[in-house]
Amino acid sequence: MSVRVRFAPSPTGSLHVGNVRTALFNWLHARKHGGRFILRIEDTDRERSRPEWEAAILEDLKWLGLQWDEGPDVSGGAGPYRQSERLPSYRAAADGLLGKGMAYFCFCSPQALEAQRQERLALGLPPRYDGRCRAIVAEESARRRRSGEAAAVRFVMPSDRIVVHDLVKGDVEFLGSDLDDFVILRADGSPSYNFAAALDDHAMGITLVIRGDDHLANTPRQIAVARALGWEPPSYSHVPLIHGADGAPLSKRHGAVSVAEHRAAGILPEALVNYLALLGWSPPSGTDEVQDLSTLSRLFVLDRVSRAPARYDAERLAWFNRQHLRRLPTDRLLALMEPMPPDDLTQRAVKVLSKEVDSPGALKRAVAEIRAEPRPGSLRLTAADRRVLEALDKALAPGAVGTADEARHVLDSICRDLPGSKREFMHAARLALVGSPQGLPVATLLWILGSERAQRRLARALAAPVGS
Ligand code: GLU
């Protein structure tokens, strides 16, 4: 059976790194097994779902490189992939269950349900629906519905044992009698999460559900629905959640948690997926930690996912960011520099500076500094400085500094012929070339700037008044 996994976000907010890791594990598992990664939008909460959030989630996933094989915008034969477009299938399934006595209409108002909850709490019982509408006979139920009374549909929860054979947690046992008859269709006809998820996982041929372990308690309900409809449920893997440094599940109060915030802070998608993949999953020992998505997908095996919650560590993420920045191909580096022109100067500067700095922001600043012509007014050149700059200017024939090695050669030969110290010479040259006494070696600067640009900058420096 070919692998079909899904990521099923609700478009009620921006994509959180915890969700990204769920998406990533699904994606890695699909790629590893040559299966399909399906994106399903769970937008049945009409109040909270927004098309803008859906668009943002799709954009974030694309930015991360987690392309889906089937989804709202990629047809694959099991669509539609937006739950709001699948309402007739939920109603038909609910009708089927009602017809077989496996579901019933519930007329309890929200106030009545709340009163029930309080009663049970007062008796020290778990606050769940007590099943009172199960007893309403079919004729009575039909009459009340005809008279326009609002009714939800509830599932008759079987009371027997349900074992979730979880690939990460092992077998987890539930007793149906501990679970209530949950709502499958709300009074407005919209499906509940557990019902829609169970139906769609079947309709979309999902073979394995990989999701956060906050959903483990839902799984027996989804299994019961599948079985009631005569289906074999998919396999499950519940992955421990990501926690903050204080041990609580990662949330807004820990700082940046959305993909958008990470992106705005200069985190590279390559670094974020690499870091998140290793958060709760470990590659075989001896494997280099810094990897791209395609290598990670070759290495990924679910049984190396940890059973303990993972700790989010911003410093470790920053370390991955540095590692990936050093490895980025030039075209990606140039895209990060926008709106700077991707000319030869920027190209050479990013090649060198991406190995020196810690973040794309720092890279942009460093490249901008090199691109900016030093202000002549800021230079105070001594007569000795002028002599070395003149000598350098003379040595910069076209093409003389085509490589950093050639540039080093040029500098060495000038230094040999000059009376002053090499340090003083380099200091004056760097000031004239970039206006700053610190930074890259002068040979590297010369190579980045090229002969012509370097000569222009030297000429401007030489045109400045002589200092003391
Ligand atoms: N829409 C659910 C969520 O975002 C999906 C849970 C699942 O994967 O079944 O939490």
PDB file of N, CA and C in Angstrom, residues 396-455:
ATOM      1  N   LEU A 396      47.020  48.901  -9.823  1.00  0.00           N
ATOM      2  CA  LEU A 396      45.720  48.293 -10.151  1.00  0.00           C
ATOM      3  C   LEU A 396      45.404  48.386 -11.649  1.00  0.00           C
ATOM      4  N   ALA A 397      46.202  47.704 -12.437  1.00  0.00           N
ATOM      5  CA  ALA A 397      45.879  47.633 -13.862  1.00  0.00           C
ATOM      6  C   ALA A 397      44.575  46.856 -14.018  1.00  0.00           C
ATOM      7  N   PRO A 398      43.855  47.050 -15.133  1.00  0.00           N
ATOM      8  CA  PRO A 398      42.613  46.284 -15.315  1.00  0.00           C
ATOM      9  C   PRO A 398      42.889  44.790 -15.170  1.00  0.00           C
ATOM     10  N   GLY A 399      42.051  44.115 -14.391  1.00  0.00           N
ATOM     11  CA  GLY A 399      42.191  42.662 -14.230  1.00  0.00           C
ATOM     12  C   GLY A 399      43.296  42.257 -13.273  1.00  0.00           C
ATOM     13  N   ALA A 400      43.958  43.242 -12.616  1.00  0.00           N
ATOM     14  CA  ALA A 400      45.091  42.897 -11.745  1.00  0.00           C
ATOM     15  C   ALA A 400      44.649  42.164 -10.489  1.00  0.00           C
ATOM     16  N   VAL A 401      43.383  42.336 -10.101  1.00  0.00           N
ATOM     17  CA  VAL A 401      42.915  41.694  -8.857  1.00  0.00           C
ATOM     18  C   VAL A 401      41.727  40.774  -9.150  1.00  0.00           C
ATOM     19  N   GLY A 402      41.872  39.967 -10.196  1.00  0.00           N
ATOM     20  CA  GLY A 402      40.787  39.053 -10.610  1.00  0.00           C
ATOM     21  C   GLY A 402      40.498  37.962  -9.609  1.00  0.00           C
ATOM     22  N   THR A 403      41.464  37.673  -8.739  1.00  0.00           N
ATOM     23  CA  THR A 403      41.224  36.711  -7.644  1.00  0.00           C
ATOM     24  C   THR A 403      41.823  37.326  -6.385  1.00  0.00           C
ATOM     25  N   ALA A 404      41.415  36.780  -5.229  1.00  0.00           N
ATOM     26  CA  ALA A 404      41.964  37.316  -3.980  1.00  0.00           C
ATOM     27  C   ALA A 404      43.468  37.052  -3.916  1.00  0.00           C
ATOM     28  N   ASP A 405      43.928  35.952  -4.518  1.00  0.00           N
ATOM     29  CA  ASP A 405      45.361  35.639  -4.533  1.00  0.00           C
ATOM     30  C   ASP A 405      46.140  36.682  -5.323  1.00  0.00           C
ATOM     31  N   GLU A 406      45.590  37.029  -6.482  1.00  0.00           N
ATOM     32  CA  GLU A 406      46.250  38.070  -7.290  1.00  0.00           C
ATOM     33  C   GLU A 406      46.308  39.379  -6.515  1.00  0.00           C
ATOM     34  N   ALA A 407      45.201  39.683  -5.814  1.00  0.00           N
ATOM     35  CA  ALA A 407      45.161  40.933  -5.049  1.00  0.00           C
ATOM     36  C   ALA A 407      46.241  40.917  -3.966  1.00  0.00           C
ATOM     37  N   ARG A 408      46.396  39.748  -3.326  1.00  0.00           N
ATOM     38  CA  ARG A 408      47.423  39.615  -2.279  1.00  0.00           C
ATOM     39  C   ARG A 408      48.817  39.850  -2.870  1.00  0.00           C
ATOM     40  N   HIS A 409      49.019  39.335  -4.071  1.00  0.00           N
ATOM     41  CA  HIS A 409      50.265  39.501  -4.784  1.00  0.00           C
ATOM     42  C   HIS A 409      50.588  40.965  -5.008  1.00  0.00           C
ATOM     43  N   VAL A 410      49.588  41.677  -5.517  1.00  0.00           N
ATOM     44  CA  VAL A 410      49.736  43.110  -5.785  1.00  0.00           C
ATOM     45  C   VAL A 410      50.151  43.827  -4.511  1.00  0.00           C
ATOM     46  N   LEU A 411      49.442  43.520  -3.419  1.00  0.00           N
ATOM     47  CA  LEU A 411      49.732  44.202  -2.152  1.00  0.00           C
ATOM     48  C   LEU A 411      51.140  43.880  -1.671  1.00  0.00           C
ATOM     49  N   ASP A 412      51.513  42.596  -1.767  1.00  0.00           N
ATOM     50  CA  ASP A 412      52.845  42.202  -1.308  1.00  0.00           C
ATOM     51  C   ASP A 412      53.933  42.957  -2.054  1.00  0.00           C
ATOM     52  N   SER A 413      53.750  43.071  -3.378  1.00  0.00           N
ATOM     53  CA  SER A 413      54.823  43.723  -4.128  1.00  0.00           C
ATOM     54  C   SER A 413      54.883  45.217  -3.797  1.00  0.00           C
ATOM     55  N   ILE A 414      53.734  45.838  -3.517  1.00  0.00           N
ATOM     56  CA  ILE A 414      53.783  47.263  -3.133  1.00  0.00           C
ATOM     57  C   ILE A 414      54.486  47.404  -1.781  1.00  0.00           C
ATOM     58  N   CYS A 415      54.114  46.525  -0.857  1.00  0.00           N
ATOM     59  CA  CYS A 415      54.692  46.612   0.487  1.00  0.00           C
ATOM     60  C   CYS A 415      56.210  46.488   0.455  1.00  0.00           C
ATOM     61  N   ARG A 416      56.683  45.600  -0.417  1.00  0.00           N
ATOM     62  CA  ARG A 416      58.140  45.416  -0.518  1.00  0.00           C
ATOM     63  C   ARG A 416      58.845  46.715  -0.874  1.00  0.00           C
ATOM     64  N   ASP A 417      58.189  47.506  -1.736  1.00  0.00           N
ATOM     65  CA  ASP A 417      58.853  48.719  -2.238  1.00  0.00           C
ATOM     66  C   ASP A 417      58.635  49.956  -1.371  1.00  0.00           C
ATOM     67  N   LEU A 418      57.770  49.849  -0.346  1.00  0.00           N
ATOM     68  CA  LEU A 418      57.452  51.059   0.420  1.00  0.00           C
ATOM     69  C   LEU A 418      58.233  51.135   1.721  1.00  0.00           C
ATOM     70  N   PRO A 419      58.529  52.352   2.135  1.00  0.00           N
ATOM     71  CA  PRO A 419      59.335  52.489   3.353  1.00  0.00           C
ATOM     72  C   PRO A 419      58.546  52.178   4.639  1.00  0.00           C
ATOM     73  N   GLY A 420      57.260  52.532   4.719  1.00  0.00           N
ATOM     74  CA  GLY A 420      56.481  52.413   5.978  1.00  0.00           C
ATOM     75  C   GLY A 420      56.162  50.969   6.328  1.00  0.00           C
ATOM     76  N   SER A 421      55.416  50.797   7.454  1.00  0.00           N
ATOM     77  CA  SER A 421      55.071  49.436   7.864  1.00  0.00           C
ATOM     78  C   SER A 421      53.869  48.938   7.056  1.00  0.00           C
ATOM     79  N   LYS A 422      53.772  47.605   6.973  1.00  0.00           N
ATOM     80  CA  LYS A 422      52.671  46.993   6.235  1.00  0.00           C
ATOM     81  C   LYS A 422      51.335  47.350   6.893  1.00  0.00           C
ATOM     82  N   ARG A 423      51.340  47.404   8.226  1.00  0.00           N
ATOM     83  CA  ARG A 423      50.103  47.703   8.953  1.00  0.00           C
ATOM     84  C   ARG A 423      49.550  49.080   8.584  1.00  0.00           C
ATOM     85  N   GLU A 424      50.472  50.052   8.548  1.00  0.00           N
ATOM     86  CA  GLU A 424      50.036  51.434   8.206  1.00  0.00           C
ATOM     87  C   GLU A 424      49.476  51.472   6.798  1.00  0.00           C
ATOM     88  N   PHE A 425      50.133  50.738   5.926  1.00  0.00           N
ATOM     89  CA  PHE A 425      49.690  50.708   4.537  1.00  0.00           C
ATOM     90  C   PHE A 425      48.268  50.134   4.436  1.00  0.00           C
ATOM     91  N   MET A 426      48.071  48.995   5.113  1.00  0.00           N
ATOM     92  CA  MET A 426      46.762  48.344   5.049  1.00  0.00           C
ATOM     93  C   MET A 426      45.691  49.244   5.644  1.00  0.00           C
ATOM     94  N   HIS A 427      46.044  49.939   6.714  1.00  0.00           N
ATOM     95  CA  HIS A 427      45.093  50.820   7.386  1.00  0.00           C
ATOM     96  C   HIS A 427      44.632  51.916   6.423  1.00  0.00           C
ATOM     97  N   ALA A 428      45.587  52.543   5.755  1.00  0.00           N
ATOM     98  CA  ALA A 428      45.243  53.627   4.831  1.00  0.00           C
ATOM     99  C   ALA A 428      44.406  53.093   3.669  1.00  0.00           C
ATOM    100  N   ALA A 429      44.804  51.911   3.165  1.00  0.00           N
ATOM    101  CA  ALA A 429      44.083  51.351   2.011  1.00  0.00           C
ATOM    102  C   ALA A 429      42.649  51.024   2.385  1.00  0.00           C
ATOM    103  N   ARG A 430      42.461  50.429   3.563  1.00  0.00           N
ATOM    104  CA  ARG A 430      41.099  50.052   3.957  1.00  0.00           C
ATOM    105  C   ARG A 430      40.225  51.289   4.147  1.00  0.00           C
ATOM    106  N   LEU A 431      40.829  52.323   4.768  1.00  0.00           N
ATOM    107  CA  LEU A 431      40.069  53.572   4.959  1.00  0.00           C
ATOM    108  C   LEU A 431      39.628  54.145   3.613  1.00  0.00           C
ATOM    109  N   ALA A 432      40.543  54.140   2.660  1.00  0.00           N
ATOM    110  CA  ALA A 432      40.221  54.728   1.355  1.00  0.00           C
ATOM    111  C   ALA A 432      39.198  53.879   0.597  1.00  0.00           C
ATOM    112  N   LEU A 433      39.295  52.560   0.771  1.00  0.00           N
ATOM    113  CA  LEU A 433      38.413  51.681  -0.014  1.00  0.00           C
ATOM    114  C   LEU A 433      37.007  51.567   0.566  1.00  0.00           C
ATOM    115  N   VAL A 434      36.912  51.444   1.893  1.00  0.00           N
ATOM    116  CA  VAL A 434      35.575  51.274   2.494  1.00  0.00           C
ATOM    117  C   VAL A 434      35.282  52.238   3.643  1.00  0.00           C
ATOM    118  N   GLY A 435      36.205  53.120   3.934  1.00  0.00           N
ATOM    119  CA  GLY A 435      35.933  54.142   4.946  1.00  0.00           C
ATOM    120  C   GLY A 435      35.968  53.616   6.370  1.00  0.00           C
ATOM    121  N   SER A 436      36.445  52.395   6.572  1.00  0.00           N
ATOM    122  CA  SER A 436      36.428  51.839   7.921  1.00  0.00           C
ATOM    123  C   SER A 436      37.779  51.201   8.225  1.00  0.00           C
ATOM    124  N   PRO A 437      38.296  51.418   9.446  1.00  0.00           N
ATOM    125  CA  PRO A 437      39.610  50.860   9.767  1.00  0.00           C
ATOM    126  C   PRO A 437      39.573  49.358  10.017  1.00  0.00           C
ATOM    127  N   GLN A 438      38.345  48.797  10.180  1.00  0.00           N
ATOM    128  CA  GLN A 438      38.255  47.363  10.452  1.00  0.00           C
ATOM    129  C   GLN A 438      37.489  46.653   9.346  1.00  0.00           C
ATOM    130  N   GLY A 439      37.608  45.359   9.344  1.00  0.00           N
ATOM    131  CA  GLY A 439      36.811  44.587   8.384  1.00  0.00           C
ATOM    132  C   GLY A 439      37.647  43.569   7.657  1.00  0.00           C
ATOM    133  N   LEU A 440      37.238  43.290   6.454  1.00  0.00           N
ATOM    134  CA  LEU A 440      37.879  42.230   5.676  1.00  0.00           C
ATOM    135  C   LEU A 440      39.324  42.587   5.339  1.00  0.00           C
ATOM    136  N   PRO A 441      40.173  41.594   5.083  1.00  0.00           N
ATOM    137  CA  PRO A 441      41.529  41.882   4.622  1.00  0.00           C
ATOM    138  C   PRO A 441      41.481  42.725   3.349  1.00  0.00           C
ATOM    139  N   VAL A 442      42.476  43.592   3.196  1.00  0.00           N
ATOM    140  CA  VAL A 442      42.477  44.510   2.054  1.00  0.00           C
ATOM    141  C   VAL A 442      42.492  43.741   0.730  1.00  0.00           C
ATOM    142  N   ALA A 443      43.217  42.618   0.692  1.00  0.00           N
ATOM    143  CA  ALA A 443      43.272  41.843  -0.561  1.00  0.00           C
ATOM    144  C   ALA A 443      41.865  41.391  -0.946  1.00  0.00           C
ATOM    145  N   THR A 444      41.112  40.948   0.053  1.00  0.00           N
ATOM    146  CA  THR A 444      39.744  40.487  -0.223  1.00  0.00           C
ATOM    147  C   THR A 444      38.899  41.662  -0.710  1.00  0.00           C
ATOM    148  N   LEU A 445      39.072  42.796  -0.049  1.00  0.00           N
ATOM    149  CA  LEU A 445      38.308  43.985  -0.464  1.00  0.00           C
ATOM    150  C   LEU A 445      38.614  44.352  -1.913  1.00  0.00           C
ATOM    151  N   LEU A 446      39.883  44.280  -2.249  1.00  0.00           N
ATOM    152  CA  LEU A 446      40.272  44.640  -3.622  1.00  0.00           C
ATOM    153  C   LEU A 446      39.625  43.707  -4.631  1.00  0.00           C
ATOM    154  N   TRP A 447      39.636  42.427  -4.310  1.00  0.00           N
ATOM    155  CA  TRP A 447      39.025  41.456  -5.216  1.00  0.00           C
ATOM    156  C   TRP A 447      37.514  41.721  -5.338  1.00  0.00           C
ATOM    157  N   ILE A 448      36.859  41.990  -4.196  1.00  0.00           N
ATOM    158  CA  ILE A 448      35.407  42.243  -4.222  1.00  0.00           C
ATOM    159  C   ILE A 448      35.108  43.490  -5.057  1.00  0.00           C
ATOM    160  N   LEU A 449      35.893  44.536  -4.846  1.00  0.00           N
ATOM    161  CA  LEU A 449      35.591  45.809  -5.532  1.00  0.00           C
ATOM    162  C   LEU A 449      36.004  45.769  -7.002  1.00  0.00           C
ATOM    163  N   GLY A 450      37.073  45.048  -7.295  1.00  0.00           N
ATOM    164  CA  GLY A 450      37.600  45.035  -8.665  1.00  0.00           C
ATOM    165  C   GLY A 450      38.464  46.271  -8.894  1.00  0.00           C
ATOM    166  N   SER A 451      39.377  46.200  -9.890  1.00  0.00           N
ATOM    167  CA  SER A 451      40.357  47.275 -10.101  1.00  0.00           C
ATOM    168  C   SER A 451      39.687  48.636 -10.311  1.00  0.00           C
ATOM    169  N   GLU A 452      38.712  48.651 -11.202  1.00  0.00           N
ATOM    170  CA  GLU A 452      38.154  49.945 -11.620  1.00  0.00           C
ATOM    171  C   GLU A 452      37.491  50.687 -10.457  1.00  0.00           C
ATOM    172  N   ARG A 453      36.655  49.916  -9.713  1.00  0.00           N
ATOM    173  CA  ARG A 453      35.942  50.541  -8.597  1.00  0.00           C
ATOM    174  C   ARG A 453      36.937  50.949  -7.509  1.00  0.00           C
ATOM    175  N   ALA A 454      37.925  50.098  -7.273  1.00  0.00           N
ATOM    176  CA  ALA A 454      38.919  50.405  -6.253  1.00  0.00           C
ATOM    177  C   ALA A 454      39.670  51.685  -6.642  1.00  0.00           C
ATOM    178  N   GLN A 455      39.990  51.790  -7.916  1.00  0.00           N
ATOM    179  CA  GLN A 455      40.716  52.998  -8.357  1.00  0.00           C
ATOM    180  C   GLN A 455      39.873  54.252  -8.187  1.00  0.00           C
TER     181      GLN A 455
END
